[in-house]
Coordinates of C-alpha atoms in Angstrom, one line a residue:
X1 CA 134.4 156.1 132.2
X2 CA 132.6 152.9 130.4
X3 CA 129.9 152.9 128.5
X4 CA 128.2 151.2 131.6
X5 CA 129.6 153.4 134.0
X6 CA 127.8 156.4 132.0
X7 CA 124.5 154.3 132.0
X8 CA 124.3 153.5 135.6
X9 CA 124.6 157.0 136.6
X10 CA 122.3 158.3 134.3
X11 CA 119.8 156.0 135.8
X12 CA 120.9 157.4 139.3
X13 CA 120.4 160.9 137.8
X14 CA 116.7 160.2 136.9
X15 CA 115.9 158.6 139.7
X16 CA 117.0 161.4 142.1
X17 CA 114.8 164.0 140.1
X18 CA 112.2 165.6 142.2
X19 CA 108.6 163.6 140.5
X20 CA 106.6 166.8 142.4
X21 CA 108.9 169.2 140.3
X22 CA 109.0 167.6 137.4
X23 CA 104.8 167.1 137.2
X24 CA 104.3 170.9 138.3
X25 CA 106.9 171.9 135.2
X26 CA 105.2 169.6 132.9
X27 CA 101.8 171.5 134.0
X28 CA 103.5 175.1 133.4
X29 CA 104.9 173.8 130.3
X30 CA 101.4 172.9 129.0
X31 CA 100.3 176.8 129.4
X32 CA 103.1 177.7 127.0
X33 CA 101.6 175.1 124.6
X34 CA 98.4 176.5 124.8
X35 CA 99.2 179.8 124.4
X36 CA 101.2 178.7 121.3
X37 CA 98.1 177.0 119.8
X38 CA 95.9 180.3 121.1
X39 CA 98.3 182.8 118.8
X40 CA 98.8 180.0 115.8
X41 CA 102.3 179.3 116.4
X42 CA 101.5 175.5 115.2
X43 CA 98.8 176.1 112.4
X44 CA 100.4 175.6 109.0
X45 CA 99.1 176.2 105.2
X46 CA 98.8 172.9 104.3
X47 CA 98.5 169.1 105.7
X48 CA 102.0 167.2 106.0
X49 CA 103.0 163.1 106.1
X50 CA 105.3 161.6 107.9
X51 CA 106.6 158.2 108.9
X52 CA 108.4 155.9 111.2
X53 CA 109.6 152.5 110.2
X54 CA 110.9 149.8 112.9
X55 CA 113.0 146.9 111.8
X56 CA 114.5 144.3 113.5
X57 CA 118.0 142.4 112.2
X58 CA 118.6 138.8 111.7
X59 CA 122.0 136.8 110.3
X60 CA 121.8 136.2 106.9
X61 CA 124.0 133.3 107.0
X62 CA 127.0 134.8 105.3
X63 CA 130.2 136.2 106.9
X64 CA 130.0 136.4 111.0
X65 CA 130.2 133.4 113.2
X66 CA 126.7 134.3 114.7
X67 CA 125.3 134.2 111.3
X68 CA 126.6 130.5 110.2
X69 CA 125.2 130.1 113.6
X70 CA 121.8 130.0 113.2
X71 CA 119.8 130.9 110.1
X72 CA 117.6 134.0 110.4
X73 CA 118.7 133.7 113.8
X74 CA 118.0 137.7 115.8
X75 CA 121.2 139.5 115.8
X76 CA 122.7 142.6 117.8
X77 CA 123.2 145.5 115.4
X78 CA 126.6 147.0 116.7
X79 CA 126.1 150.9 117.2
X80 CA 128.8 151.7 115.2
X81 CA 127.0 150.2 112.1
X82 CA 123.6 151.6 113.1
X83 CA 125.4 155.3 112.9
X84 CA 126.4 154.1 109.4
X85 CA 123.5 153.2 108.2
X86 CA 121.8 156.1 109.2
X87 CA 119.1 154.7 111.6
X88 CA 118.0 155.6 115.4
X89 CA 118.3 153.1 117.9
X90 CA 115.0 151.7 119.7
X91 CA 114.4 149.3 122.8
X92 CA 116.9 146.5 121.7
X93 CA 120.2 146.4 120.4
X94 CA 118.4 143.9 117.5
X95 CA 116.4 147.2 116.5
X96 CA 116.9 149.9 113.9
X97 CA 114.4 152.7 113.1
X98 CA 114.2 155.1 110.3
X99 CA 112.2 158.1 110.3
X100 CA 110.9 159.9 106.7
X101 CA 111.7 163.8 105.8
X102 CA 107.9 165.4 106.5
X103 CA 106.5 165.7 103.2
X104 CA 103.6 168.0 101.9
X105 CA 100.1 165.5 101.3
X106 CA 100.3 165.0 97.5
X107 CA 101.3 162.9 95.0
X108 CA 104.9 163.7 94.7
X109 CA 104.9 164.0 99.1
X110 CA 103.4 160.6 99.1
X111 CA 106.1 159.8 96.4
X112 CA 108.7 161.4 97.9
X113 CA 108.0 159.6 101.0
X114 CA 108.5 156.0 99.2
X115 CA 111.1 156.8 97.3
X116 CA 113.2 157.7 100.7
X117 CA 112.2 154.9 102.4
X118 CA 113.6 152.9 99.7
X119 CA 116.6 154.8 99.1
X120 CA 117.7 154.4 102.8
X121 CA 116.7 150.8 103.4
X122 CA 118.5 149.9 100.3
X123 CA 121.6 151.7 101.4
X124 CA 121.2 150.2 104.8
X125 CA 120.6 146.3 103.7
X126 CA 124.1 146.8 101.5
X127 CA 125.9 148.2 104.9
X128 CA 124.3 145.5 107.1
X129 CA 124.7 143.0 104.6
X130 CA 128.6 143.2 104.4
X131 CA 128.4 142.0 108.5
X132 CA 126.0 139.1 107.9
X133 CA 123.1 140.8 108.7
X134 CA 120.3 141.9 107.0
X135 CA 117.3 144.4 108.2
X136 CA 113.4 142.2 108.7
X137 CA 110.2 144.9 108.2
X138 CA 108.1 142.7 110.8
X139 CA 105.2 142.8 113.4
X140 CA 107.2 140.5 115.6
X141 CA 110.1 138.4 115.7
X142 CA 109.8 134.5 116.8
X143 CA 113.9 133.1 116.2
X144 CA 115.9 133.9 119.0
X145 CA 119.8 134.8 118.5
X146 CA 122.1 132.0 117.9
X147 CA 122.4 130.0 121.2
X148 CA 120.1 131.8 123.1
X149 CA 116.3 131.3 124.1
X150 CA 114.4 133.8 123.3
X151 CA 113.5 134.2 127.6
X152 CA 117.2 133.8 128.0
X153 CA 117.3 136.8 125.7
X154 CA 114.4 138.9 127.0
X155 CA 115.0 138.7 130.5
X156 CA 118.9 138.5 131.1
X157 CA 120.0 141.3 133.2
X158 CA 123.0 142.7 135.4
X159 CA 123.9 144.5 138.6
X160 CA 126.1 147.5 138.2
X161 CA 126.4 149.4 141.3
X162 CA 123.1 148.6 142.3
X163 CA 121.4 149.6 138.9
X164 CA 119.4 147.0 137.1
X165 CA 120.3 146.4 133.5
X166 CA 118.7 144.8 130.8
X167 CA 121.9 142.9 128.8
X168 CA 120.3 143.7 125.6
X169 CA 118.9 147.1 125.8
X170 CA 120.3 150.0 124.1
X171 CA 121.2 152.4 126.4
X172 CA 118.6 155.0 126.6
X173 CA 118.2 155.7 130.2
X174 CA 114.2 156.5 130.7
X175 CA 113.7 152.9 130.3
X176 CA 116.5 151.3 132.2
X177 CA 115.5 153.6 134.8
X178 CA 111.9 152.1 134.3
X179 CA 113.7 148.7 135.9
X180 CA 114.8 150.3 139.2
X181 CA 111.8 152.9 140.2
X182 CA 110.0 151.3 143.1
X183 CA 110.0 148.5 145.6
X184 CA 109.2 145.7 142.7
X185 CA 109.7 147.4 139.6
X186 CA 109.3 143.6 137.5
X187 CA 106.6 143.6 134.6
X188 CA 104.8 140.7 133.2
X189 CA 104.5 140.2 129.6
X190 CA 100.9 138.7 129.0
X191 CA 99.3 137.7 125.8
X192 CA 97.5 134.8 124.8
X193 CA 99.0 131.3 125.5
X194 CA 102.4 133.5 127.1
X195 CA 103.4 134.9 130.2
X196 CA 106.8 136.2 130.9
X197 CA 107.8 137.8 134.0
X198 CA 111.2 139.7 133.8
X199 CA 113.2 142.7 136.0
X200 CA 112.9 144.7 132.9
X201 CA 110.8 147.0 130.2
X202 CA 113.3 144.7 127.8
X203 CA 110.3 141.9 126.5
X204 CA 108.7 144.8 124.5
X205 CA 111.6 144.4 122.2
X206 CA 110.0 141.8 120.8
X207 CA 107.9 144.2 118.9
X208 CA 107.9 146.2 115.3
X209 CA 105.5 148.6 113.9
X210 CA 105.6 151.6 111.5
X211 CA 104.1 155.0 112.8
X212 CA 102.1 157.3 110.1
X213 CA 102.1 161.0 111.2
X214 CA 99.5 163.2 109.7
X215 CA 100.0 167.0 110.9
X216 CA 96.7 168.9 110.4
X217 CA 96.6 172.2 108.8
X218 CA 95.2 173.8 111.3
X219 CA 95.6 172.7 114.9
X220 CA 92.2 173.5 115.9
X221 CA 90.8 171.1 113.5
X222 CA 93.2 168.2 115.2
X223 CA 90.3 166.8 117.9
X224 CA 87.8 166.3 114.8
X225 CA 90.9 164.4 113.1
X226 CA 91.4 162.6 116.6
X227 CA 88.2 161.1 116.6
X228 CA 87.9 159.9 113.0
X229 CA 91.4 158.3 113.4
X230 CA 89.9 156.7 116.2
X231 CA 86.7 155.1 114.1
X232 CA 89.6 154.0 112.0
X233 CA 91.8 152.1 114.3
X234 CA 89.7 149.0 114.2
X235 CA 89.5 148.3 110.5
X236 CA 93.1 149.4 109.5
X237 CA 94.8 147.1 112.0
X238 CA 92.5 144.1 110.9
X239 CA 94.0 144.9 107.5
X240 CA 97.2 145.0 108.6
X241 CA 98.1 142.0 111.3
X242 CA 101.3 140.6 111.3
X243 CA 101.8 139.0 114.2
X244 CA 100.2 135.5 115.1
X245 CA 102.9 134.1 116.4
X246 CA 105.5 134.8 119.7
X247 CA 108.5 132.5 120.5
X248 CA 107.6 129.0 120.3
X249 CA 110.2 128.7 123.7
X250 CA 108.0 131.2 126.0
X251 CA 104.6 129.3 125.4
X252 CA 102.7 128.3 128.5
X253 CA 102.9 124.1 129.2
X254 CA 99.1 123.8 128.5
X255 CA 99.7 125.8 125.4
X256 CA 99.7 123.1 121.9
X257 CA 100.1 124.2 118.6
X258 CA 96.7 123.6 117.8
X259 CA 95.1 125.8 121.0
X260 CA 97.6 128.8 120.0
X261 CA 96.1 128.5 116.0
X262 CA 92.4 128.4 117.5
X263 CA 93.0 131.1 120.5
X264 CA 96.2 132.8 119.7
X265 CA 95.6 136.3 118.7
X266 CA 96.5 137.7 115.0
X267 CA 98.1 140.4 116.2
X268 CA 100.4 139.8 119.9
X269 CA 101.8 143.1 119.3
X270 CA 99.1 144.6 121.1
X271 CA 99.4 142.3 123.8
X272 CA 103.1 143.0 124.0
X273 CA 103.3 146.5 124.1
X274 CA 99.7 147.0 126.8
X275 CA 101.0 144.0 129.3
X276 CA 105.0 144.9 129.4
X277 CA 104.4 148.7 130.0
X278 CA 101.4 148.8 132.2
X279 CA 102.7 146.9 134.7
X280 CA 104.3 149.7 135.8
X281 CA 101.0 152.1 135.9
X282 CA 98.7 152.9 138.0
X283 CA 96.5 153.5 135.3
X284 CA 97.0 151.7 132.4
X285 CA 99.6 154.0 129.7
X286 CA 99.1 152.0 126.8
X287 CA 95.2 152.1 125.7
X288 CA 93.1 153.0 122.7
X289 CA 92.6 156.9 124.0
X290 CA 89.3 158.3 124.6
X291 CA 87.9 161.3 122.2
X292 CA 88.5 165.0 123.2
X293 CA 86.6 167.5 122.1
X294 CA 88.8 170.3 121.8
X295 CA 92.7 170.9 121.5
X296 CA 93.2 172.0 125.3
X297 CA 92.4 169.1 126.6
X298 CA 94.9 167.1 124.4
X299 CA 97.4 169.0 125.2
X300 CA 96.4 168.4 129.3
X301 CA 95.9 164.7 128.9
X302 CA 99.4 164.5 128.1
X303 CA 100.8 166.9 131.1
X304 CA 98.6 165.0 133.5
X305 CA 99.8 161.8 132.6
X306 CA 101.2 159.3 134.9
X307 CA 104.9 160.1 135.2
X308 CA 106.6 156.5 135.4
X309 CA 110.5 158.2 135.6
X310 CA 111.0 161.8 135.7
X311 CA 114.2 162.9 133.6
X312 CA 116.1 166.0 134.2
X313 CA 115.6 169.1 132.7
X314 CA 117.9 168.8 129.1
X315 CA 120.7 171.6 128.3
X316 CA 119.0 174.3 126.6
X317 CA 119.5 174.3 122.6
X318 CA 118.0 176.7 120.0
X319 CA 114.7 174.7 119.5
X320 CA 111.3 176.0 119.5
X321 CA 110.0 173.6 121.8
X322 CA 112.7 173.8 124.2
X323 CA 110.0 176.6 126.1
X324 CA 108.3 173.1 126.7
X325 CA 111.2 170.4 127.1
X326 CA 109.3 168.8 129.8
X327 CA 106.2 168.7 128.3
X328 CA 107.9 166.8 125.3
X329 CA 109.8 164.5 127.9
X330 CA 106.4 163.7 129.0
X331 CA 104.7 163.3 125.8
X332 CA 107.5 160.6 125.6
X333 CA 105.8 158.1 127.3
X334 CA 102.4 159.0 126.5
X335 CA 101.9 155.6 125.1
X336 CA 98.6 155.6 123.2
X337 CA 97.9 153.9 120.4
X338 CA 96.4 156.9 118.7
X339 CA 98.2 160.1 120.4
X340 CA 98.6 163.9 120.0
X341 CA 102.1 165.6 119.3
X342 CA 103.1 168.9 119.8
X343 CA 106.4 170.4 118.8
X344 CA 108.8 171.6 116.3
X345 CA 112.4 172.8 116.1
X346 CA 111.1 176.1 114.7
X347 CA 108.2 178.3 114.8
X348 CA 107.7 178.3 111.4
X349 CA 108.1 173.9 111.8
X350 CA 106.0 174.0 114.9
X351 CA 103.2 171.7 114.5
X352 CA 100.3 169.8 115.9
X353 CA 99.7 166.3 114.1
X354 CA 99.0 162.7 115.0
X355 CA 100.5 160.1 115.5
X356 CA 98.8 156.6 114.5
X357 CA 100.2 153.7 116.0
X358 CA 98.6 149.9 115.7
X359 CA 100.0 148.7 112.6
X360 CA 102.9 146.6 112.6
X361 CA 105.9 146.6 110.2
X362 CA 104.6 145.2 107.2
X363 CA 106.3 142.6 104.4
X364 CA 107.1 145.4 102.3
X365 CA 107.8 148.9 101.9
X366 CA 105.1 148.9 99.3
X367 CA 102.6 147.7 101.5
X368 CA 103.8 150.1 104.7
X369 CA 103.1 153.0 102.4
X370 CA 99.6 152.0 101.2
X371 CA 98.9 152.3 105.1
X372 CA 100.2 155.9 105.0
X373 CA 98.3 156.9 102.1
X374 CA 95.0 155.4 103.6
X375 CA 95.4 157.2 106.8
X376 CA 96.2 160.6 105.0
X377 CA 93.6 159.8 102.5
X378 CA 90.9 159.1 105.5
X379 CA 92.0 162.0 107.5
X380 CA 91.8 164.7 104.2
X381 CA 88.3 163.1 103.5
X382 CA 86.6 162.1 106.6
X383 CA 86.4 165.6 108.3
X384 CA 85.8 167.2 105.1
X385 CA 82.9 165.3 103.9
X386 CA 81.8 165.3 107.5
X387 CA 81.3 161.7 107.5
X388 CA 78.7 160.3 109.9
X389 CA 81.0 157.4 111.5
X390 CA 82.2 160.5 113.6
X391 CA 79.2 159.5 115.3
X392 CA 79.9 156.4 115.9
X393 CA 80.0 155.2 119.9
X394 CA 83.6 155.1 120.8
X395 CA 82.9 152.0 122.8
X396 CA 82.4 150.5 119.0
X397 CA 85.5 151.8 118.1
X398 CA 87.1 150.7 121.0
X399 CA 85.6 147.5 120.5
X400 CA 86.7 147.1 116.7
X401 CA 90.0 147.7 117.9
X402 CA 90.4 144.8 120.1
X403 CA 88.4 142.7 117.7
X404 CA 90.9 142.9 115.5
X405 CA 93.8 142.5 117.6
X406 CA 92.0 139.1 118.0
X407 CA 90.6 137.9 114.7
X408 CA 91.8 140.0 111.6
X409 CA 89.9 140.3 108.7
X410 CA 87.8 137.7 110.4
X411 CA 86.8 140.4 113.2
X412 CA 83.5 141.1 113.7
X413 CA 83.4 144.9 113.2
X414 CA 80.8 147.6 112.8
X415 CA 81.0 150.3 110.5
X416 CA 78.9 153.8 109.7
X417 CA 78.4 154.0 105.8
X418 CA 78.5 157.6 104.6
X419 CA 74.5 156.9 104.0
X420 CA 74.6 156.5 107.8
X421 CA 73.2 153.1 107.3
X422 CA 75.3 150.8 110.5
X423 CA 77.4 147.6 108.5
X424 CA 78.7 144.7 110.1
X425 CA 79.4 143.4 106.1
X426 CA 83.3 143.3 105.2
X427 CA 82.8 144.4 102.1
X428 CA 81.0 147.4 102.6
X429 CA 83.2 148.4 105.4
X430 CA 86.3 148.6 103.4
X431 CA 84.3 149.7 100.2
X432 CA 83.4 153.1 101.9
X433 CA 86.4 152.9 104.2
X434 CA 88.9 153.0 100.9
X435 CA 86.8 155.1 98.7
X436 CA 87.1 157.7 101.4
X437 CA 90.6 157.4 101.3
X438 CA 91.0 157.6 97.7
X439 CA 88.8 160.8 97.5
X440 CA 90.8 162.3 100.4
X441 CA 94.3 161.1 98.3
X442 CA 92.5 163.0 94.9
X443 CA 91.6 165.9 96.9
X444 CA 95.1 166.2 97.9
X445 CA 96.0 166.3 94.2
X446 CA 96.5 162.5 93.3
X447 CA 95.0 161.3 90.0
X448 CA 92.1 159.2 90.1
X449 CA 94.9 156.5 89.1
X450 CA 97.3 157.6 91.2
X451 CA 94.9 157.1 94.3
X452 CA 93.8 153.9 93.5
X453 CA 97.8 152.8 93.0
X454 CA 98.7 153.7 96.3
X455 CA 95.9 151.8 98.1
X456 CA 95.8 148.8 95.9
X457 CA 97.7 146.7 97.8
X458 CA 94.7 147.2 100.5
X459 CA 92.1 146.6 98.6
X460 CA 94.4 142.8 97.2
X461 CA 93.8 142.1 100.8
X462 CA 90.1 142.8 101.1
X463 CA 89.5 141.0 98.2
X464 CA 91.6 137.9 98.8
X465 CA 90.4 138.1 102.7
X466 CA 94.3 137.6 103.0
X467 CA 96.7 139.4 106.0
X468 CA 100.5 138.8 107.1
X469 CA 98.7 137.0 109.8
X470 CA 96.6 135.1 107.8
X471 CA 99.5 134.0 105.7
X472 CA 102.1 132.8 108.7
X473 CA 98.8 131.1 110.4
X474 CA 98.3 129.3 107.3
X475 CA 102.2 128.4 107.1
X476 CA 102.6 127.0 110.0
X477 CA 99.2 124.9 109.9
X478 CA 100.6 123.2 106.7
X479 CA 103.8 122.3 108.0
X480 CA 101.9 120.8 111.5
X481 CA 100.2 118.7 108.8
X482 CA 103.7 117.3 107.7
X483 CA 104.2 116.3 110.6
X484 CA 106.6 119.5 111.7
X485 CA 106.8 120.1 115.6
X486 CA 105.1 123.7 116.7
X487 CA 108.4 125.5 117.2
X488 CA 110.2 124.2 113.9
X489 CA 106.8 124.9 112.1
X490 CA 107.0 128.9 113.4
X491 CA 110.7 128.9 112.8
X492 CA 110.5 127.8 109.1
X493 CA 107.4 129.9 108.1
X494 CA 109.4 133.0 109.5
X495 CA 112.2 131.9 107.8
X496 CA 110.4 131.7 104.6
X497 CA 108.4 135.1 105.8
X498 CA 112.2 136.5 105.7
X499 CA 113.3 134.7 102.1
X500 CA 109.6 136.1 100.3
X501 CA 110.9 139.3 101.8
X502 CA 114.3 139.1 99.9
X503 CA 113.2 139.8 96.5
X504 CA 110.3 141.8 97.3
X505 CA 110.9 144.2 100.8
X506 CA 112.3 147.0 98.7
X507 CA 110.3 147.0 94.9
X508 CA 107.9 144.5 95.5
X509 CA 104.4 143.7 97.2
X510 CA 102.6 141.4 99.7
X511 CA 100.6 140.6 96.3
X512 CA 103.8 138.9 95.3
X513 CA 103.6 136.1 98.1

C-alpha cells in the first residue's frame, strides 16, 4: 500500500471516530490526572529545562539541481535524511525539529542543554549539507522553493479518494484530517498587509519558533508559575522578534514596501499561527491563556477544549500516561501560547511543567539559549521572591503581548517593578526583568558570572534597542533606498540573514551581526 494510500485512510480513520466518545474519554481521563497530581505522582525534587528547536531547510547552492536552482531557495528535507539526522518531522516537509534531553536547572543542566543543541545541529548541518541543504534557525521564512511561489507552495493540494491533501505536508494525519472535517473546512491566513485562503492547515508552515519547557518542582506550585510566565510573555517576545517580513509574492495589491515597513508587524508569527488555526474554531485555540488559580482547573481547560479532529484511541504501550492517552491527544492541540503539560513515560518521569511558546527561532543557538535561561531564571525567582507583577491585570499582560507582536522593543509595555512602583520605561522593565532572572539562574547554582553569561546576549539587545526584527527591517529599508524592488529587497536581506548565520548559528552570537 503507498505511502498515500496509508495517509488517506488514516484520515478516514479519524474522521469516523465517535467526537461524543472521544470528549467523554478525554473528561474520564482528566480524573486520572487529577488523582495523579492529588497522590504526587508528578511532583519531583527539583526544577527541570527543556527545549524544542524548529528549523526550516534551504539549498545551499552546492550539489542538487534544486539548490543551483535558486539560492537560499526553501527546500523539502527527504524523510530518509530527517531519520539520519536525528530530528522529528513538523507541519512541512521544509521542517526539522530537535528536542533537548530534560536537564536539571543549573549551571552544568543549562550547559548541558547548549552543548546538545550544538552537538546535534552540527552533526545535522554536515548530513544536510552533503544534499545541498543546509538547516535556517528562523521566525519565518520569506524565499519560496526553486520555481515555485510561495502561494503556489502553501496552498497546492490533491484529491485521493476523496481526501484532501496538502502536497507539502508531512504526513501526520491530525492535521490532514483538519482539511476534510466539515462542510468548508478552508482557513484564511490573515496578518497584516496578507491574506491567504487555502483548503489546508499547510500556510502555518511558514512558521519557526523554539519552545522552553520549565517543569516545576512541585506541581501544585505550577498555577503561581502559570501566571508569572504570563506577566512575562509581553517583554520576552519584544526581545525576541524575528519576523517582519512574509513572502513578498502573498502581499495584498494595496500593500507597498513602504506601508508593510510602517504597518507590518515585527513579529507575523503570531499572526500566522492565531489566523491559520482558528479558522477552524469555534472559539479561538490559539490565544494568550487566561490565569488559573489552581492545578485542577489546568488540567480541565485542556479536557474541555474544543476537539477540532478526534483520533483513535493508540495501541496500548508501557507508558505512564497511557492511563490518559486521550487526554494527551487532546493536550495536542491545545494551542496556547503559554500552556500546561501533563505526562511522562514513567512515574518516577511523570511531570507537570510549562510550556512557553512566543519566541521564534532565533539567529543563533547562543541567543535561543539566553531565552531558556531567562525563562528558568524568571520562573526560579519570580514565585520565590513573590514578586508583585503577579499582581499585575492580565488584561496588561495580554495587552504587552500583542504590543509586541506589533512594535518590538518599540512596544509600549507596562511593567510592575519589585518596589511595586508601575513602569512604562524600557530600561527599567528589562533591568528588573533580567536581574530577576539572573538571581533565579544563581539561586539555581550559577555563579554570579555565570548568570550574567547566559543572559548577556539579552541585555546586547536592550542596550543596543536592537532585535532580529529590527535588523531585517533595517535591511530591507537600505536596499529600498538603492533603488531595490520590495521582493528582491526581502529576498537579499534573508539571504544575508542566512550567510551572518553561517559562521555564527552554531559558536557564535546575534552580537556578531
Amino acid at each position: 500500500m503507498s505511502t498515500e494510500s496509508t495517509l488517506a485512510d488514516g484520515v478516514r480513520e479519524a474522521l469516523a471516530v465517535d467526537a461524543e466518545e472521544f470528549a467523554a474519554r478525554a473528561e474520564e481521563e482528566a480524573e486520572v490526572v487529577k488523582q495523579g497530581l492529588h497522590d504526587g505522582a508528578f511532583d519531583n525534587h527539583q526544577s527541570i529545562v527543556g527545549f524544542e528547536y524548529e528549523f526550516y531547510a534551504v539549498a545551499d547552492g552546492r550539489w542538487s539541481e534544486e539548490s543551483r536552482a535558486g539560492e537560499y531557495a526553501l527546500m523539502r528535507v527527504p524523510r530518509r535524511l530527517l531519520e539520519l539526522m536525528g530530528f522529528e518531522k513538523e507541519l512541512g516537509l521544509h521542517n526539522a525539529e530537535m528536542s533537548t534531553s530534560p536537564q536539571p536547572l543549573s549551571d552544568h543542566g543549562l550547559r548541558a542543554q547548549l552543548a546538545e543543541v550544538r552537538a546535534r545541529l552540527e552533526a545535522a548541518e554536515n548530513t544536510a549539507g552533503v544534499e545541498g541543504m543546509r538547516l535556517v534557525s528562523d521566525g519565518v521564512w520569506t524565499i519560496p522553493p526553486a520555481g515555485e511561489t510561495a502561494r503556489e507552495y502553501l496552498t497546492d493540494d490533491v484529491d485521493l479518494d476523496g481526501v484532501t491533501v496538502a502536497a507539502n505536508m508531512s504526513d501526520a494525519v491530525r492535521y490532514h484530517a483538519m482539511a476534510n472535517a466539515g462542510d468548508d473546512a478552508s482557513v484564511t491566513l490573515e496578518a497584516p498587509g496578507v491574506t491567504l485562503r487555502a483548503d489546508t492547515v499547510m500556510p502555518e508552515s511558514l512558521i519557526t519558533s523554539i519552545q522552553p519547557h520549565y517543569q516545576v518542582a512541585q506541581a501544585d506550585t505550577l498555577p503561581i508559575h502559570f501566571r508569572y510566565a504570563l506577566r512575562i510573555a509581553g517583554p520576552l517576545l519584544a526581545l525576541g522578534v524575528n519576523s517582519p517580513f512574509l513572502p513578498p509574492d502573498l502581499y495584498d495589491d494595496d500593500w507597498d514596501a513602504e506601508r508593510v515597513l510602517e504597518e507590518g508587524a515585527t513579529e507575523n508569527r503570531v499572526h500566522v499561527f492565531e489566523s491559520v488555526l482558528n479558522a477552524r474554531t469555534d472559539a479561538d485555540k490559539v490565544r494568550f491563556p487566561r490565569d488559573f488559580h489552581d492545578v485542577e482547573t489546568a488540567v480541565d481547560r485542556i479536557a474541555s477544549d474544543e476537539t477540532l479532529v478526534p483520533m483513535p484511541e493508540s495501541p496500548g504501550t508501557d507508558r505512564f500516561d497511557d492511563d490518559f492517552a486521550t487526554f494527551r491527544t487532546k493536550h495536542g492541540t491545545y494551542w496556547r501560547w503559554v500552556r500546561p503539560v501533563f505526562e511522562g513515560a514513567s512515574r518516577s518521569s511523570a511531570n507537570a511543567r510549562i510550556e512557553f511558546r512566543p519566541v521564534p527561532a532565533q539567529p543563533t543557538v547562543r541567543d535561543s539559549i539566553a531565552f531558556q535561561a531567562a525563562f528558568a531564571g524568571l520562573m526560579g525567582a519570580l514565585p520565590r521572591r513573590e514578586h508583585p507583577v503577579i499582581g499585575q491585570e492580565w488584561e496588561t499582560a495580554r495587552d504587552n503581548f500583542y504590543a509586541a507582536v506589533a512594535d518590538g522593543l518599540e512596544a509600549d509595555m507596562e511593567w510592575i517593578g519589585y518596589d511595586g512602583e508601575h513602569t512604562t520605561d524600557l530600561d527599567r522593565i528589562y533591568d528588573d526583568l533580567l536581574d530577576h532572572a539572573a538571581a533565579g539562574l544563581r539561586t539555581a547554582g550559577c555563579s554570579e558570572t555565570e548568570a550574567e553569561s547566559w543572559l548577556a546576549p539579552l541585555r546586547y539587545r536592550v542596550d543596543h534597542r536592537v532585535t532580529p526584527a529590527a535588523w531585517k527591517r533595517a535591511g530591507v529599508r537600505s536596499r529600498l533606498e538603492a533603488d531595490e524592488p520590495f521582493a528582491d529587497a526581502v529576498h537579499d536581506t534573508q539571504r544575508a540573514y542566512i550567510d551572518r548565520q553561517t559562521d555564527t548559528l552554531v559558536d557564535g552570537g546575534f552580537s556578531e551581526w
